[in-house]
Amino acid sequence: MSDFFQDVFEKTKKFANNAVDETKDAAQKVKLSNKISNEMQMIDRNMIEIGKYFYEQARENPPEELAQYFNNVNVLQNSIQISRDEIQKIEESMASRK
């Protein structure tokens, strides 16, 4: 009977140790995944800053293969300015009614 309890004890101990190991491994995976995600965000931020710098340097004479992207930025900037101007007119109209 002692062997039976010893066997149950060993199996329970092994199960518990495996559960602990699985939990530690899962926590380590989450930690590393979060680290990767944070580092990818940092890369993205740096790439954006590089892109902004490059755009400012080359806006008057963009490389041919990027000309369409430069044009897209210009079109979007113009659209934004038109919308800002419209907002300002609305605000002025609202202010004049007071």
Coordinates of C-alpha atoms in Angstrom, one line a residue, residues 9-92:
F9 CA 2.7 11.3 -4.4
E10 CA 5.3 11.2 -7.2
K11 CA 2.7 11.6 -9.9
T12 CA 1.1 14.5 -8.1
K13 CA 4.5 16.1 -7.5
K14 CA 5.4 15.7 -11.2
F15 CA 2.0 17.1 -12.2
A16 CA 2.5 20.1 -9.9
N17 CA 6.0 20.7 -11.1
N18 CA 4.9 20.5 -14.7
A19 CA 2.1 23.0 -14.0
V20 CA 4.6 25.4 -12.4
D21 CA 7.0 25.0 -15.4
E22 CA 4.2 25.6 -17.8
T23 CA 3.1 28.7 -16.0
K24 CA 6.7 30.0 -15.9
D25 CA 7.1 29.3 -19.6
A26 CA 3.8 31.0 -20.4
A27 CA 4.8 34.0 -18.4
Q28 CA 8.2 34.2 -20.1
K29 CA 6.6 34.0 -23.5
V30 CA 4.2 36.9 -22.6
K31 CA 7.1 38.9 -21.3
L32 CA 9.1 38.3 -24.5
S33 CA 6.1 39.0 -26.7
N34 CA 5.5 42.3 -24.9
K35 CA 9.2 43.2 -25.3
I36 CA 9.0 42.5 -29.0
S37 CA 5.9 44.5 -29.3
N38 CA 7.4 47.5 -27.5
E39 CA 10.6 47.3 -29.6
M40 CA 8.5 47.1 -32.8
Q41 CA 6.7 50.3 -31.7
M42 CA 10.0 52.0 -31.1
I43 CA 11.2 50.9 -34.6
D44 CA 8.0 52.3 -36.1
R45 CA 8.5 55.6 -34.3
N46 CA 12.0 55.8 -35.5
M47 CA 11.0 54.9 -39.0
I48 CA 8.4 57.7 -39.0
E49 CA 11.0 60.2 -37.9
I50 CA 13.4 59.0 -40.6
G51 CA 10.6 59.3 -43.1
K52 CA 9.7 62.8 -42.0
Y53 CA 13.3 63.9 -42.2
F54 CA 13.7 62.3 -45.6
Y55 CA 10.4 63.8 -46.9
E56 CA 11.5 67.3 -45.7
Q57 CA 14.9 66.9 -47.4
A58 CA 13.5 65.6 -50.7
R59 CA 10.1 67.2 -50.9
E60 CA 11.2 69.5 -53.8
N61 CA 12.8 66.8 -55.8
P62 CA 11.6 63.4 -54.7
P63 CA 13.1 60.2 -56.0
E64 CA 11.2 59.0 -59.0
E65 CA 10.1 55.8 -57.4
L66 CA 8.6 57.7 -54.5
A67 CA 7.1 60.6 -56.4
Q68 CA 3.5 59.2 -56.1
Y69 CA 3.9 59.0 -52.3
F70 CA 5.2 62.5 -52.1
N71 CA 2.2 63.6 -54.2
N72 CA -0.2 61.7 -52.0
V73 CA 1.2 63.6 -48.9
N74 CA 0.8 66.9 -50.7
V75 CA -2.8 66.2 -51.7
L76 CA -3.6 65.1 -48.1
Q77 CA -1.9 68.2 -46.6
N78 CA -4.0 70.4 -49.0
S79 CA -7.2 68.6 -48.0
I80 CA -6.4 69.0 -44.3
Q81 CA -5.8 72.7 -44.8
I82 CA -9.1 73.1 -46.6
S83 CA -10.9 71.4 -43.7
R84 CA -9.1 73.6 -41.2
D85 CA -10.1 76.7 -43.1
E86 CA -13.7 75.5 -43.2
I87 CA -13.6 74.9 -39.4
Q88 CA -12.2 78.4 -38.9
K89 CA -15.1 79.9 -41.0
I90 CA -17.6 77.9 -38.9
E91 CA -16.1 79.1 -35.7
E92 CA -16.1 82.7 -36.9

